[in-house]
mmCIF file of C-alpha atoms and ligand atoms in Angstrom:
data_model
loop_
_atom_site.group_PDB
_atom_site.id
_atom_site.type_symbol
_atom_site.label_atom_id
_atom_site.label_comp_id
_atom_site.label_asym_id
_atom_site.label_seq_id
_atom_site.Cartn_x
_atom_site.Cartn_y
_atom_site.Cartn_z
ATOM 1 C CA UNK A 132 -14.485 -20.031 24.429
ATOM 2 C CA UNK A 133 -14.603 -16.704 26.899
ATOM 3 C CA UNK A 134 -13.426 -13.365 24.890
ATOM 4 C CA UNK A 135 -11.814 -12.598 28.326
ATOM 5 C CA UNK A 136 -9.196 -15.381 28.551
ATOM 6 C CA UNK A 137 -8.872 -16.140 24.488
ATOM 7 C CA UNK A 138 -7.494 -11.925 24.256
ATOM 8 C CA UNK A 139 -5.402 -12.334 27.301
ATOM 9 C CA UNK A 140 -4.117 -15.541 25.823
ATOM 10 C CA UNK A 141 -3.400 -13.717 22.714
ATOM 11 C CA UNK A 142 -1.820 -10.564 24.566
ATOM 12 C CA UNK A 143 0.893 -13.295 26.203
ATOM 13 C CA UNK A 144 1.715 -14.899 22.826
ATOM 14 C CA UNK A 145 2.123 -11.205 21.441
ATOM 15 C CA UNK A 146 4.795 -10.514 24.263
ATOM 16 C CA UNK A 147 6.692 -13.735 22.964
ATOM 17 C CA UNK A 148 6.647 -12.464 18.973
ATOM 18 C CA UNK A 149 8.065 -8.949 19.860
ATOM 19 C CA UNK A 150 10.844 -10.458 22.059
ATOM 20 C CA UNK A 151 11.605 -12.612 18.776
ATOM 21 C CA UNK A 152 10.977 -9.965 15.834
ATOM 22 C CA UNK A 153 13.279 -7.107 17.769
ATOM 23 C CA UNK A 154 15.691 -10.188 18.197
ATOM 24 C CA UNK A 155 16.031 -11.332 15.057
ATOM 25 C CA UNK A 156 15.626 -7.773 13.402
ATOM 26 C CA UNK A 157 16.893 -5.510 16.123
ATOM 27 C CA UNK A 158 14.236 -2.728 14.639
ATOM 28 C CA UNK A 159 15.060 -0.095 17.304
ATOM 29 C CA UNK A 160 18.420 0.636 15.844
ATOM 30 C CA UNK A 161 17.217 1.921 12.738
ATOM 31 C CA UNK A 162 16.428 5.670 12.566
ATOM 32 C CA UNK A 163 13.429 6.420 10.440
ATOM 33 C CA UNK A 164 10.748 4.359 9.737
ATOM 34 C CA UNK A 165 7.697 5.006 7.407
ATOM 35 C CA UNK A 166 4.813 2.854 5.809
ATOM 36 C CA UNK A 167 2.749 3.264 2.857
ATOM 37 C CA UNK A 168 -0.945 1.880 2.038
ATOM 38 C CA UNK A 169 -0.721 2.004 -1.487
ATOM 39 C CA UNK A 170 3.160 -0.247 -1.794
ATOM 40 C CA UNK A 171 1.846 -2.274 1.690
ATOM 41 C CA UNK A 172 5.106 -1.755 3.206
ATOM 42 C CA UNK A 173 6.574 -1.015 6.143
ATOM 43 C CA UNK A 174 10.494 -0.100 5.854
ATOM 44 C CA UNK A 175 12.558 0.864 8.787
ATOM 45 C CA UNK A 176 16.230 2.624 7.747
ATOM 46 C CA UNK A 177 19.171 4.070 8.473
ATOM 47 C CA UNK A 178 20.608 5.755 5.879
ATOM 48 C CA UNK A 179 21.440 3.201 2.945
ATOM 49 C CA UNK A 180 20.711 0.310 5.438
ATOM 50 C CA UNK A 181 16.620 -0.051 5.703
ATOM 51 C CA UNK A 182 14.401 -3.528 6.127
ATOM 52 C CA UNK A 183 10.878 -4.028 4.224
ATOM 53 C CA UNK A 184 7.867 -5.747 5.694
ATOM 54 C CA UNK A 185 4.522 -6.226 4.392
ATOM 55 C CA UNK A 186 1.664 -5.094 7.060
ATOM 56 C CA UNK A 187 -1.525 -4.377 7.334
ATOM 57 C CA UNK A 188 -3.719 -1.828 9.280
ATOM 58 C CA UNK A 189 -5.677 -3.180 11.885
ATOM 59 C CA UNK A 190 -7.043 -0.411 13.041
ATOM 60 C CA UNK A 191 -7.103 2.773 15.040
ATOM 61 C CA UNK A 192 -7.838 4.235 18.588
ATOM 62 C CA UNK A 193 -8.705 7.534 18.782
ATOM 63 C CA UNK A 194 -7.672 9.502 22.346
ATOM 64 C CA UNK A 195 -9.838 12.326 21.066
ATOM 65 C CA UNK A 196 -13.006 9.933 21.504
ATOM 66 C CA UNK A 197 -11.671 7.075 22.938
ATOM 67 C CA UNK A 198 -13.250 4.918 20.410
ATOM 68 C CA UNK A 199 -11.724 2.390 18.568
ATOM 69 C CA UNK A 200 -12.080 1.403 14.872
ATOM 70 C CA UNK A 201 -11.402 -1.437 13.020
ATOM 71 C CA UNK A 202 -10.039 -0.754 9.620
ATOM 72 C CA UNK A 203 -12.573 -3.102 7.692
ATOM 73 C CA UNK A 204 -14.866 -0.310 8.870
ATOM 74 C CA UNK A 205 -12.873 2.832 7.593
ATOM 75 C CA UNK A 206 -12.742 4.344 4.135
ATOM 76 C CA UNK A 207 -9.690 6.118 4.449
ATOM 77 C CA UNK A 208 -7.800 2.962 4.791
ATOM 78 C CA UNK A 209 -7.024 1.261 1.540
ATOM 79 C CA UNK A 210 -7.964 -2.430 0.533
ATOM 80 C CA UNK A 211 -4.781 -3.106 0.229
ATOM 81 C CA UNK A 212 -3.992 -2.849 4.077
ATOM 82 C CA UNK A 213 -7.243 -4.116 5.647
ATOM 83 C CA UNK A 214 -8.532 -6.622 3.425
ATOM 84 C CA UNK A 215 -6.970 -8.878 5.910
ATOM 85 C CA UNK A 216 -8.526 -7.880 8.726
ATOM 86 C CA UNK A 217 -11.782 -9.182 7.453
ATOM 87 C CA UNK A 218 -10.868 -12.573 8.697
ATOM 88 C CA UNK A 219 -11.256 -11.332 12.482
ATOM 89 C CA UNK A 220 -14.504 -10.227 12.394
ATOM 90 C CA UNK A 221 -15.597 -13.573 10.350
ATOM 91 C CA UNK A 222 -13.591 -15.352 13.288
ATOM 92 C CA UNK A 223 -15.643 -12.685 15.384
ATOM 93 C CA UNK A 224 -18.821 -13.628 13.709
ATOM 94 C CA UNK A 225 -18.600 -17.637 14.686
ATOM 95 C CA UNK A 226 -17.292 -17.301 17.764
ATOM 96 C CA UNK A 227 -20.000 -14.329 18.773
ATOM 97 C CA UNK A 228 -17.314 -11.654 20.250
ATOM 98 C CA UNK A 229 -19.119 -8.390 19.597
ATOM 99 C CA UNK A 230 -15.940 -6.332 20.086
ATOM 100 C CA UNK A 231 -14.181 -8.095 16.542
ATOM 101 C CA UNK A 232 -17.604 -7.137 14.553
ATOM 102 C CA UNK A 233 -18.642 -3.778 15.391
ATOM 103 C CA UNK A 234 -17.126 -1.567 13.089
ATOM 104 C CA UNK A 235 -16.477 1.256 15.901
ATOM 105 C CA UNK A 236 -17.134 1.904 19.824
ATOM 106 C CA UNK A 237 -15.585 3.324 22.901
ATOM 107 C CA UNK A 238 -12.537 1.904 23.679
ATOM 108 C CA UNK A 239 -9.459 2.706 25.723
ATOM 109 C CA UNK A 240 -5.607 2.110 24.604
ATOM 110 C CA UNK A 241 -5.174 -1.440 26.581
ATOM 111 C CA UNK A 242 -7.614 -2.833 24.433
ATOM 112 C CA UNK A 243 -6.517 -1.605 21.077
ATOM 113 C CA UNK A 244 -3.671 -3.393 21.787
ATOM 114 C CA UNK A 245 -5.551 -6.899 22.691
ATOM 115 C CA UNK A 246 -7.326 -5.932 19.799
ATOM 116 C CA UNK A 247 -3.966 -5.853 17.666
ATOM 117 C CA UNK A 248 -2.467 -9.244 19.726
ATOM 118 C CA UNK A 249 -6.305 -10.942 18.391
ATOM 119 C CA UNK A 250 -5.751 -9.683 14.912
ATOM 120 C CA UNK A 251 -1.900 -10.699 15.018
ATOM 121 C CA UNK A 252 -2.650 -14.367 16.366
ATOM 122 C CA UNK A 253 -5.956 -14.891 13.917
ATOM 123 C CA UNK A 254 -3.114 -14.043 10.624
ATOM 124 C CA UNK A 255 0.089 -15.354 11.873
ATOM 125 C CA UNK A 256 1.525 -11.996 12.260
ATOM 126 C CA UNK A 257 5.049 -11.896 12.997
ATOM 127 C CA UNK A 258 5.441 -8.714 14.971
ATOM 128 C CA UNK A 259 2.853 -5.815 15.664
ATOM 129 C CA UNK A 260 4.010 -1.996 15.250
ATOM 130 C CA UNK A 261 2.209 1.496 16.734
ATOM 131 C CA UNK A 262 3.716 3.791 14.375
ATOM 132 C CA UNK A 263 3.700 7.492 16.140
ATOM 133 C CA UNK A 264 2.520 9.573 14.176
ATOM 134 C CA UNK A 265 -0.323 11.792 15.328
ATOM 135 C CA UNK A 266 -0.830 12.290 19.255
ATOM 136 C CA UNK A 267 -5.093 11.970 18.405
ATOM 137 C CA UNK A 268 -4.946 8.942 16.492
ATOM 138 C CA UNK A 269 -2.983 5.788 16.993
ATOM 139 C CA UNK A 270 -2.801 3.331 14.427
ATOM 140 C CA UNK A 271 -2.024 -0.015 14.658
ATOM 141 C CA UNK A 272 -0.696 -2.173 12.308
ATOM 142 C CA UNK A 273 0.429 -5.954 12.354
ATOM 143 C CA UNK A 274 3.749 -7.405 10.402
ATOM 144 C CA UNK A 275 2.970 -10.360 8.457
ATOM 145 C CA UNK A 276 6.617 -10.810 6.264
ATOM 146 C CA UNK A 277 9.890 -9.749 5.535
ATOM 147 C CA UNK A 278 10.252 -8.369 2.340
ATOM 148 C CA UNK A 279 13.398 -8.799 0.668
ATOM 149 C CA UNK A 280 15.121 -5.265 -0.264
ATOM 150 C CA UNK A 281 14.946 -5.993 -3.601
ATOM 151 C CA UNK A 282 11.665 -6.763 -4.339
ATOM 152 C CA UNK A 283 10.661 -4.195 -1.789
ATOM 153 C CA UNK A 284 12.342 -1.735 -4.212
ATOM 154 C CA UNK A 285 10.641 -3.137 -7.546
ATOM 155 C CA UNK A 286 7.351 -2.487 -5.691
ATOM 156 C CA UNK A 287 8.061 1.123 -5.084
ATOM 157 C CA UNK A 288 9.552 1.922 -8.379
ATOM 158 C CA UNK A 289 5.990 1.378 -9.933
ATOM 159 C CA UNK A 290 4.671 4.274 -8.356
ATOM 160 C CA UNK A 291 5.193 7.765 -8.419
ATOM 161 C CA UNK A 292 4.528 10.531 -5.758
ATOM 162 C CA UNK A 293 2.459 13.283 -8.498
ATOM 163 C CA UNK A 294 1.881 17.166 -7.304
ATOM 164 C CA UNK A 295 -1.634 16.249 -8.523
ATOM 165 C CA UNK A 296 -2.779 12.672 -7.134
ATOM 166 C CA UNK A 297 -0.481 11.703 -4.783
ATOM 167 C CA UNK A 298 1.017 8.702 -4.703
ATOM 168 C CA UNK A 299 0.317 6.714 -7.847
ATOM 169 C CA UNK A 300 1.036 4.024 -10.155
ATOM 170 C CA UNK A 301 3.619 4.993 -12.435
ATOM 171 C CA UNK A 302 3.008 5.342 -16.210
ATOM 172 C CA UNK A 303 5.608 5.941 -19.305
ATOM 173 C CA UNK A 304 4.388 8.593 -22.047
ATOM 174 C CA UNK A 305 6.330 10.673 -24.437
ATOM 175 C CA UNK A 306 7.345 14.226 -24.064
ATOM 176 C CA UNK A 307 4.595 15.612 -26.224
ATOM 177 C CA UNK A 308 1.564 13.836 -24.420
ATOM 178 C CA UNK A 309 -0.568 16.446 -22.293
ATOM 179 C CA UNK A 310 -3.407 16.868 -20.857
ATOM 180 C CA UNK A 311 -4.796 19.762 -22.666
ATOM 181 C CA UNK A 312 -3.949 19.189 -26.209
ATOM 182 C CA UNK A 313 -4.739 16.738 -29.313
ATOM 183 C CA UNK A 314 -1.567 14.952 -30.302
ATOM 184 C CA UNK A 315 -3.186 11.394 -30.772
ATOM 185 C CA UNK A 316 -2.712 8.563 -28.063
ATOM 186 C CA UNK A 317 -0.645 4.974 -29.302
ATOM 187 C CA UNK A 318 -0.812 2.575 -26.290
ATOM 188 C CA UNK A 319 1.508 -0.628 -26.056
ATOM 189 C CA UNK A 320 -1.905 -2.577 -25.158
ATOM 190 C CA UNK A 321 -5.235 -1.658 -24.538
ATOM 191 C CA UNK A 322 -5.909 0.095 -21.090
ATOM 192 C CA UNK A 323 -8.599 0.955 -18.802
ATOM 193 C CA UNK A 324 -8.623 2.911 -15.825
ATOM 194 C CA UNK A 325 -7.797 0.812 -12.600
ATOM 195 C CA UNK A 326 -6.929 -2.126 -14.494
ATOM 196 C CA UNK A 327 -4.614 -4.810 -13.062
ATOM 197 C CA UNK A 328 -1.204 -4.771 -14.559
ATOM 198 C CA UNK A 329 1.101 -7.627 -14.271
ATOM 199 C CA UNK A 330 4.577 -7.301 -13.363
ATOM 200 C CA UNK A 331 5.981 -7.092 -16.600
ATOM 201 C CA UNK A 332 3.334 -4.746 -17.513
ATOM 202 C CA UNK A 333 3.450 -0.507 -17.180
ATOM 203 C CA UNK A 334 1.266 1.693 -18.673
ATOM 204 C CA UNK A 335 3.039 3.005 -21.967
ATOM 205 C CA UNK A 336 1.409 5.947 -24.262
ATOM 206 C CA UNK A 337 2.755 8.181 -27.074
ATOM 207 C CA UNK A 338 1.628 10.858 -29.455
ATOM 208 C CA UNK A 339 0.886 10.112 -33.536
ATOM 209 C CA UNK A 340 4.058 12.418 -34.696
ATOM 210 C CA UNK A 341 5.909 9.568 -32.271
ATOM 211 C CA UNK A 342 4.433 7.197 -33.743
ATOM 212 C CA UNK A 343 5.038 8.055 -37.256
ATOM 213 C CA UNK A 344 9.136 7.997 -36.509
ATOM 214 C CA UNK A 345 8.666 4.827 -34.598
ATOM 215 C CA UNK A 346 6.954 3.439 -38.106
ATOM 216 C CA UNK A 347 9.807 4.865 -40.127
ATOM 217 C CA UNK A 348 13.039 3.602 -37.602
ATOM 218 C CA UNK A 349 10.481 0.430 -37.958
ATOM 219 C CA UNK A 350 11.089 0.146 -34.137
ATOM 220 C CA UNK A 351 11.832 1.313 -30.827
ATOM 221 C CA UNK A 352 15.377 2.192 -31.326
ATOM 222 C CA UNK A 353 18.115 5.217 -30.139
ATOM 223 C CA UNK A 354 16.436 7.304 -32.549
ATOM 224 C CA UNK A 355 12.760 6.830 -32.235
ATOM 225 C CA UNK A 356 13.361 6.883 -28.535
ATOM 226 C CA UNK A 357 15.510 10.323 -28.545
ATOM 227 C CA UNK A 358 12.477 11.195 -30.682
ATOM 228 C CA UNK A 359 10.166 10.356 -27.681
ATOM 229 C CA UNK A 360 12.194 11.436 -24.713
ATOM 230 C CA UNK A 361 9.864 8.965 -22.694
ATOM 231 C CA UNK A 362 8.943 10.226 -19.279
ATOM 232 C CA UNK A 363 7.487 9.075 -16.230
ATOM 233 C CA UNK A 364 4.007 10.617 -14.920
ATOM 234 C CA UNK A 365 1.182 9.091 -12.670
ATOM 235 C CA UNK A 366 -1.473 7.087 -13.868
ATOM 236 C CA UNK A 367 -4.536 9.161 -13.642
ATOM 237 C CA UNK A 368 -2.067 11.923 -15.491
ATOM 238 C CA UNK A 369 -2.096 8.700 -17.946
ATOM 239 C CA UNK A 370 -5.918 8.679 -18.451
ATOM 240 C CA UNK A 371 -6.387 12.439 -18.193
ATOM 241 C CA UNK A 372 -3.898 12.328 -21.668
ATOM 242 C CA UNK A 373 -5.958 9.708 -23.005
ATOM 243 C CA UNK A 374 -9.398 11.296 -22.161
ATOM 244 C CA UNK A 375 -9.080 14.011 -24.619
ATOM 245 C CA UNK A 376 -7.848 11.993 -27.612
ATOM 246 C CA UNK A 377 -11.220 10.434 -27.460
ATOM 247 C CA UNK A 378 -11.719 7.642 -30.414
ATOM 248 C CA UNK A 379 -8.381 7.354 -30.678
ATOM 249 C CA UNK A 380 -7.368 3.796 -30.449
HETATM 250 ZN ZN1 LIG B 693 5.359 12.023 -28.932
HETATM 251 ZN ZN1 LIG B 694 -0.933 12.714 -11.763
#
């Protein structure tokens, strides 16, 4: 197989998705767009009104150097959005196309987009997307799914923008956790930093005086919880708290 003629071929079959996704979604009539690494979504809206996709990054061009970079190559981009993109430059690897296994190289703008068309083809992407952004660098990302609003939703509530550390995994402690005082450290479950949650899981904390009207209600109840006043912060907040009850649990 030539490079040439299998990117052109996947250019052509690009032309044919977009046609479809902006028929069946009709994304140009929403007002605002924005995507996020750390959720893995893309949402388009319109006031109330607003569609969810999952993505992932493919990669950027960058009209300051004219290089392009695949995001399996870039540390700024999360796992999260390029673990994907892996499979091109294995496909890259066996089929002995340089261009999908060098990390980065001079480029021009035409072939960031075959680039994106290769990358959409090789993952059944549905639709590809350039958000703009920054004049310098252009990133491009590929649709894989559409996420229903709903679970798009439960997705974002589990993570908090923090004045700290930025957009985070969200974490429930009571009011009299901080990060510079003693006040003892009760977890729901055993944590580490990191850690996979499931689902049904959250990071949940609270002091000893908590937990000493928790033992006496004998549970969770209006009045240990008033006690409480539960609130939300970010994760690494979470371990900060937990860091200086040291031995504690
Ligand atoms: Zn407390
Ligand atoms: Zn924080």
């Amino acid at each position: 197989m030539n490079y040439n003629s299998f990117a052109e071929r996947c250019v052509e079959e690009l032309k044919v998705l977009q046609d479809k996704f902006q028929e069946d979604f009709d994304v140009d009539w929403y007002q605002n767009w924005f995507y996020n690494q750390t959720t893995g979504l893309l949402t388009f809206s319109t006031g109330e009104t607003e569609l969810n996709f999952k993505y992932f990054q493919v990669g950027s061009f960058s009209q300051k150097s004219n290089t392009w970079k695949w995001s399996w190559d870039n540390v700024h981009t999360l796992d999260n959005v390029k673990e994907t993109t892996k499979q091109i430059k294995e496909f890259g690897l066996k089929s002995r196309f340089p261009k999908l296994t060098t990390g980065c190289f001079p480029s021009d703008e035409y072939e960031a987009w075959e680039f994106t068309a290769i990358a959409a083809k090789l993952t059944n992407g549905i639709c590809v997307y350039r958000p703009v952004n920054d004049e310098e660098l252009q990133i491009f990302l590929v649709i894989t799914e559409l996420v229903d609003n709903e679970i798009a939703q439960k997705i974002k509530d589990r993570y908090v923008q923090c004045s700290a550390h930025e957009y985070r995994r969200r974490a429930f402690v009571c009011q009299h956790l901080n990060s510079t005082r003693k006040v003892g450290f009760e977890e729901a479950f055993e944590t580490f930093e990191d850690m996979e949650l499931s689902d049904e899981d959250d990071f949940q904390a609270w002091c000893d005086d908590c937990e000493t009207v928790r033992q006496n209600e004998g549970e969770w109840n209006d009045r240990s919880m008033a006690f409480a006043q539960i609130k939300v912060v970010c994760e690494k907040c979470y371990f900060e708290m937990k860091e200086i009850n040291p031995g504690h649990r």
